[in-house]
XYZ file of C-alpha atoms in Angstrom:
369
model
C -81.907 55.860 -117.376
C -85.111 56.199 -118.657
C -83.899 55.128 -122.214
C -83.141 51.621 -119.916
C -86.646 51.307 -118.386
C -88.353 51.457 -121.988
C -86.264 49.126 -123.413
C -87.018 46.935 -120.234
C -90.903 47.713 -120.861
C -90.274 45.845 -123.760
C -88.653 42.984 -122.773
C -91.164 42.045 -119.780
C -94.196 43.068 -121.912
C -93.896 39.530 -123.173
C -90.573 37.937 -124.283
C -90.942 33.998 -122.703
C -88.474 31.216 -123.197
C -89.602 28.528 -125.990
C -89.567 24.907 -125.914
C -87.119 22.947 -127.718
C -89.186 22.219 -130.859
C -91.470 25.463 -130.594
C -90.514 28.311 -132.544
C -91.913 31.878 -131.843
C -91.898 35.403 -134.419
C -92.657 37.833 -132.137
C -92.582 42.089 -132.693
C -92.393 44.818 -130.206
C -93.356 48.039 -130.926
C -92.482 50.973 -128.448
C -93.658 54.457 -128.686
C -93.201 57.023 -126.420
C -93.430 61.175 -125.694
C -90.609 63.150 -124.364
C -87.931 60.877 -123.148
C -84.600 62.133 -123.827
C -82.122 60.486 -126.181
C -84.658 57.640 -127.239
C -87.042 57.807 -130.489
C -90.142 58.430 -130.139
C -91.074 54.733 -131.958
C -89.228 51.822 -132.136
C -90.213 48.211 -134.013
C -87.897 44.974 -133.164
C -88.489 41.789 -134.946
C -87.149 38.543 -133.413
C -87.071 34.658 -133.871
C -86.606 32.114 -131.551
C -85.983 35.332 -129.413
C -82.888 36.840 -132.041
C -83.255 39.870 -133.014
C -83.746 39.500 -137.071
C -85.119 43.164 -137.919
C -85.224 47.004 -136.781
C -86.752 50.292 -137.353
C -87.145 53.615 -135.274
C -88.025 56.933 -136.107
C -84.727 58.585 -136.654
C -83.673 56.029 -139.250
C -87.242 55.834 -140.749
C -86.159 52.461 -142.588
C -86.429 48.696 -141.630
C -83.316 46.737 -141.578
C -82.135 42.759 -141.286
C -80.147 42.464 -138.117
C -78.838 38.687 -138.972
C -77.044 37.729 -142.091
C -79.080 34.994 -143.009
C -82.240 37.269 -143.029
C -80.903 39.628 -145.101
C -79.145 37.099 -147.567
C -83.075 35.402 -148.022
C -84.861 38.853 -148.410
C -85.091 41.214 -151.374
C -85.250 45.380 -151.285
C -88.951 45.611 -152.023
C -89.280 43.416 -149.192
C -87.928 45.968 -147.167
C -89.595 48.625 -148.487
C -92.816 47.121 -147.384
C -91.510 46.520 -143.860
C -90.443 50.397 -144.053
C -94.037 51.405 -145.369
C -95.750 49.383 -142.198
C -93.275 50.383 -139.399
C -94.345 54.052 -140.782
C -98.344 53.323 -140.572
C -97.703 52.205 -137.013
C -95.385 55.116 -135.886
C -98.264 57.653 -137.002
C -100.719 54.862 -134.795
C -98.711 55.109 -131.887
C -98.595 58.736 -131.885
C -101.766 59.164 -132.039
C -102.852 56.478 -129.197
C -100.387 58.088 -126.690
C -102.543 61.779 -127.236
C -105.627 59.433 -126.564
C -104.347 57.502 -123.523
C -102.805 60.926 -121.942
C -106.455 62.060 -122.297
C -107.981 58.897 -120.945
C -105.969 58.405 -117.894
C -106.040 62.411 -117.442
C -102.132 63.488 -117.881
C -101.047 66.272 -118.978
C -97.465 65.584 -120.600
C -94.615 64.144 -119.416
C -92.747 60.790 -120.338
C -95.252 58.044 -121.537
C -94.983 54.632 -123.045
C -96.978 53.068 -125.572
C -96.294 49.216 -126.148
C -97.616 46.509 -128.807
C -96.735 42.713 -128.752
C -97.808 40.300 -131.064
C -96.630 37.126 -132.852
C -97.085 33.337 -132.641
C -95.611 30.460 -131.912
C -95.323 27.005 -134.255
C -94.379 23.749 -132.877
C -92.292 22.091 -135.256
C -93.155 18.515 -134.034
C -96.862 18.664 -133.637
C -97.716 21.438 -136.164
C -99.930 23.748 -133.763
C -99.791 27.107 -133.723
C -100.564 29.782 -131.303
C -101.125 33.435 -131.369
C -100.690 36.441 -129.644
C -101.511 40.010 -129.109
C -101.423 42.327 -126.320
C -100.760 46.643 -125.345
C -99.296 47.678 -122.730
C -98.667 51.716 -121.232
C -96.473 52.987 -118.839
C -95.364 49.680 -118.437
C -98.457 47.909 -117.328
C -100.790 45.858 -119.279
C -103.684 47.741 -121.130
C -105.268 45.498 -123.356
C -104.785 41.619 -125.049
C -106.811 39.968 -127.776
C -107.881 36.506 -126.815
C -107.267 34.384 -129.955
C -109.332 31.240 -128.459
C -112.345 33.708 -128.062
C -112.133 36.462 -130.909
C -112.339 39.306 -127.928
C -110.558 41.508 -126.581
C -109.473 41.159 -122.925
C -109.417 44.832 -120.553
C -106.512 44.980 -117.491
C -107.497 48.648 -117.296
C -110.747 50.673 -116.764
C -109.712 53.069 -119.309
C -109.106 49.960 -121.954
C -113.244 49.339 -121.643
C -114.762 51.425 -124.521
C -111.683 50.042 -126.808
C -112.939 46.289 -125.749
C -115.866 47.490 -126.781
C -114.718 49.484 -129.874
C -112.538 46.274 -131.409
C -115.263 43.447 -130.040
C -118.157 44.742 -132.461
C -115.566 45.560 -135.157
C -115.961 42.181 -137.289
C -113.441 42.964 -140.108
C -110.517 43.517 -137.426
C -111.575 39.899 -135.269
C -110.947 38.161 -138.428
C -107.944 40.073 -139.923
C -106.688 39.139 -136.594
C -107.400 35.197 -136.129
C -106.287 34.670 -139.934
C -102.661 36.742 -138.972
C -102.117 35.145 -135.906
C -102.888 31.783 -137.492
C -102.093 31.649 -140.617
C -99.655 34.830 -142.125
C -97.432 34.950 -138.923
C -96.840 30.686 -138.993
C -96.194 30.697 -142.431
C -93.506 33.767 -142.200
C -91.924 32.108 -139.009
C -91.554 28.953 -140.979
C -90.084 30.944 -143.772
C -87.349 32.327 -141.511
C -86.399 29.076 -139.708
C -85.609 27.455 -142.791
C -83.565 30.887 -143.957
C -81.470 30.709 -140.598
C -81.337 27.259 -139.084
C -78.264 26.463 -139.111
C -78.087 29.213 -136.360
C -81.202 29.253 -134.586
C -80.825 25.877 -133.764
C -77.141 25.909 -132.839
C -76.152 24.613 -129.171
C -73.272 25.811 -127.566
C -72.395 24.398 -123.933
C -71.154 27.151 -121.087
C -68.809 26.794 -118.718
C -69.524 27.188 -115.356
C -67.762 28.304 -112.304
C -68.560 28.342 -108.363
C -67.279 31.776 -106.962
C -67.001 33.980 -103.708
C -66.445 36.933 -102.936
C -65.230 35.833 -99.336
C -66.123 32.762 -96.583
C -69.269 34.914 -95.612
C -70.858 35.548 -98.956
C -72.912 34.179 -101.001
C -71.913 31.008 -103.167
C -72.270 32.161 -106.774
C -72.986 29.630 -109.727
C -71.980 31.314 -113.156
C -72.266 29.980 -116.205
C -70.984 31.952 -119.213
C -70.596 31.147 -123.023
C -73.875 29.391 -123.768
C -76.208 29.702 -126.862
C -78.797 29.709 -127.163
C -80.138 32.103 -124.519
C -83.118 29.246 -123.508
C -81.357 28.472 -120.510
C -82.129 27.634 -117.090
C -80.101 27.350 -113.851
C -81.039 26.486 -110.267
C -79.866 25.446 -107.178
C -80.745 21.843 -105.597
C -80.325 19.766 -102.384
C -80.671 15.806 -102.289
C -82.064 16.481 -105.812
C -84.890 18.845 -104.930
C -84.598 22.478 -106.038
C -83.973 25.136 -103.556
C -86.110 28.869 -103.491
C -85.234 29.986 -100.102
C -81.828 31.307 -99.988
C -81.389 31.559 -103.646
C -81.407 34.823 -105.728
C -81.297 34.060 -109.370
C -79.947 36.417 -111.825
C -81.517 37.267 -115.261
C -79.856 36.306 -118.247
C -77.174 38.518 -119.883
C -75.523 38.842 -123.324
C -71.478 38.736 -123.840
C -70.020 40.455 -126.408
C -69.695 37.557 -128.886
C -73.512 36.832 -129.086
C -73.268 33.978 -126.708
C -74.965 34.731 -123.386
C -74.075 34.219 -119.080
C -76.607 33.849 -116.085
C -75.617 33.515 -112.617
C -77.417 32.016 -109.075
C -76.653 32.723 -105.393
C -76.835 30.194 -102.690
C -77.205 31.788 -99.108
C -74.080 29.370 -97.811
C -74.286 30.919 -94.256
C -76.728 28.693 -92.490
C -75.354 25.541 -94.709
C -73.271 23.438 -92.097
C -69.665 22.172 -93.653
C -70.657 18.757 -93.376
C -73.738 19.063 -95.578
C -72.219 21.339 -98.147
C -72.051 17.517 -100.224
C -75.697 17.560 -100.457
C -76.163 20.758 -103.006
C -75.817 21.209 -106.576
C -75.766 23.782 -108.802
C -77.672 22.180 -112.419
C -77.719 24.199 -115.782
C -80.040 23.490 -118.303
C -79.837 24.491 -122.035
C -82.780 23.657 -124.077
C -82.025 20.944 -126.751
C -79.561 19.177 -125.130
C -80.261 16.320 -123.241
C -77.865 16.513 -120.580
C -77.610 18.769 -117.811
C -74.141 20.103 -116.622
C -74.061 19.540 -112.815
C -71.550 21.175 -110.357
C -71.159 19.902 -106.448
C -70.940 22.710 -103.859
C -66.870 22.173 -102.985
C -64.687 24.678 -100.995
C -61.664 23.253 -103.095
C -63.338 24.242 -106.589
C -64.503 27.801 -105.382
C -63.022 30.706 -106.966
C -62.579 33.679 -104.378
C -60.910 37.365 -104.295
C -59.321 36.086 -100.771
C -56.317 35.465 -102.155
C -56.100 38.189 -104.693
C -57.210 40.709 -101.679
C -54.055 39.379 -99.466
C -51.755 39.885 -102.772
C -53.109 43.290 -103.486
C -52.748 44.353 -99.837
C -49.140 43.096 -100.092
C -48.821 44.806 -103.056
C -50.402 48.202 -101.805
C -47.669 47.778 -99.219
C -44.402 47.092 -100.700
C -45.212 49.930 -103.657
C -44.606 52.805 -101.530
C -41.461 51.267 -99.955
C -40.156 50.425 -103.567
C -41.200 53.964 -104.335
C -38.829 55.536 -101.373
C -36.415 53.547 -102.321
C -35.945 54.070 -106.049
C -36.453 58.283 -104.612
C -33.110 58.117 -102.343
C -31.263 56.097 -104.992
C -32.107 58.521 -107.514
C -31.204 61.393 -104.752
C -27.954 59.521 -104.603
C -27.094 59.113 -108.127
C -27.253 62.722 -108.615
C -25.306 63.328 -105.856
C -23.101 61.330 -107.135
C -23.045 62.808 -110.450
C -22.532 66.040 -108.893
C -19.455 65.177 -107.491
C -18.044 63.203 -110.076
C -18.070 66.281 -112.031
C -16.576 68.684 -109.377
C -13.473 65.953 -109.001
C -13.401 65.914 -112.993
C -13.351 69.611 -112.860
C -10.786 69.873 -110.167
C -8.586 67.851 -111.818
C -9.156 69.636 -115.235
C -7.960 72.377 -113.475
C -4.669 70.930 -111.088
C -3.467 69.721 -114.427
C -3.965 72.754 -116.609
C -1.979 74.453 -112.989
C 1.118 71.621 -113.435
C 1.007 72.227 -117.291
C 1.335 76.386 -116.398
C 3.947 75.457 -113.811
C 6.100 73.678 -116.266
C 5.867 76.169 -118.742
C 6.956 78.510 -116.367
C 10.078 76.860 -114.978
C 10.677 76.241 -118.846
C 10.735 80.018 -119.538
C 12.801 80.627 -116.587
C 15.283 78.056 -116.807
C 16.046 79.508 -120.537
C 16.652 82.939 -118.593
C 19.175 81.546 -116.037
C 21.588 79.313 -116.529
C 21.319 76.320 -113.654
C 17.999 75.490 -112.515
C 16.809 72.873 -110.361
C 15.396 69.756 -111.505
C 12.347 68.423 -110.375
């Protein structure tokens, strides 16, 4: 599990939604010490949150992860995402050994997390920039692109601040990155793969139940792209108490589900008219908008009564199909004594004739049967 838990480090150290006509390039680098069945440093590249590039330690080479990335790219482009994934490994290994030291560990599993990347709104032009590290799953350090410092979370992060704040050279390798290298490569790879970062596809979505005293599900699965939202509202205003919102989850064909529960059991009958269940998908315009309705809910009621029937009537079928069988070879049994026994009272008659045959040739009258 704790392969899970650094792959969700990554995802909450700073993966956020985008707006319709913002685009982000974001990259997460992961290292860690001594957690089994994971390398040790990992690198994912993404767009518009999809995953366009990888590299870990075990493969020790960057590759495209979307078609239309690796169509637009050449191999020595490749080579020098290969030669900077390996700078950073030997970074990261390094920093973990220093943070171990600074928060006074002595082994056991560690994570070590970068973020950075910026964002480009197509409409307007602006950009925006980020940076931030994060260990053991809680934020360490962030660079403050507005400023040119370096923001602390930790007490251990304070002679880095320090360190990085008086360090020129790095301040202004880092405002000209996050401003001007990182735009102009995110604009690069919209253009290569538009046509599907900008696709829409609706969902559809179902009320279900898992029986009258459970929750009220709203599910909506099928939808691209994964900027989604879903909530639950009464008279028009959304609902937060009684509602447990579920994150959002990829299906097998790249398109992605998410799910919300609405507590139904203090909801009177007569007011179930009141609540909706609205899905959002950024870039479309309309929302798709489902009324709370006994008639429309899906529910395992009547799939539990037909499996109970069913777990019933097997074992009778079951007996059954046991004493017919039990019969039939019974039957067969006898069937082949009778065939037997009559093999044998005819071979008897056949003796018998041949008999009277022989003796009949021997005397002169004989009886006639």
């Amino acid at each position: 599990m704790v392969t899970m838990k650094a792959f969700i480090f990554v995802l909450l150290l700073g993966i956020q939604g985008a707006a319709a006509v913002t685009h982000s390039l974001k990259y997460f680098l992961t290292g860690s010490s001594q957690v089994p069945n994971f390398p040790e440093f990992v690198v994912v590249g993404m767009v518009d949150d999809v995953q366009i590039d990888y590299y870990d330690s075990n493969m020790e080479k960057a590759v495209p992860k979307q078609d239309w990335i690796a169509k637009n790219t050449d191999q020595q482009y490749w080579e020098s995402q290969t030669e900077k994934r390996m700078d950073a490994q030997e970074s990261f290994k390094a920093n973990i050994e220093i943070l171990e030291q600074a928060f006074k560990q002595t082994g056991g599993v560690h994570i070590f997390q970068r973020m950075y990347g910026c964002e480009w709104d197509e409409e307007t032009g602006e950009v925006n920039g980020y940076e931030q590290f994060g260990y053991d799953g809680e934020d360490f350090i962030s660079f403050d692109l507005k400023t040119g410092t370096w923001v602390s979370k930790k007490q251990q992060a304070a002679s880095t601040k320090n360190k990085w704040d008086h360090n020129r050279a790095l301040t202004a390798q880092k405002k000209n990155y996050l401003t001007q290298e990182c735009p102009e490569w995110l604009k690069k790879y919209v253009t290569y793969g538009r046509s599907s970062l900008m696709k829409t596809v609706l969902p559809s979505v179902s009320l279900l139940q898992k029986s009258s005293s459970s929750p009220v599900t709203c599910h909506a699965t099928g939808f691209y792209p994964n900027r989604a939202e879903m909530v639950w509202k009464k008279d028009g205003v959304e609902l937060h108490e009684g509602v447990n919102k579920g994150e959002i989850l990829t299906n097998n064909d790249g398109t992605f589900q998410m799910s919300v529960d609405l507590d139904v059991s203090s909801v009177h009958p007569e007011d179930w008219h009141r609540y909706r269940c609205v899905f959002q998908l950024s870039g479309v315009n309309e929302d798709i908008v489902t009324k709370l309705d006994k008639t429309v809910i899906k529910t395992n009621k009547g799939k539990s009564d037909e499996g109970n029937f069913i777990s019933l009537i097997i074992p009778v079928v079951v007996a059954a199909l046991v004493v017919l069988a039990a019969i039939a070879v019974i039957a067969f049994i006898i069937c082949i004594f009778i065939y037997i026994f009559t093999l044998i009272f005819r071979l008897c008659k056949l003796l018998l004739i041949l008999a009277n045959k022989i003796f009949c040739n021997k005397k002169s009258s004989c009886i006639r049967n």
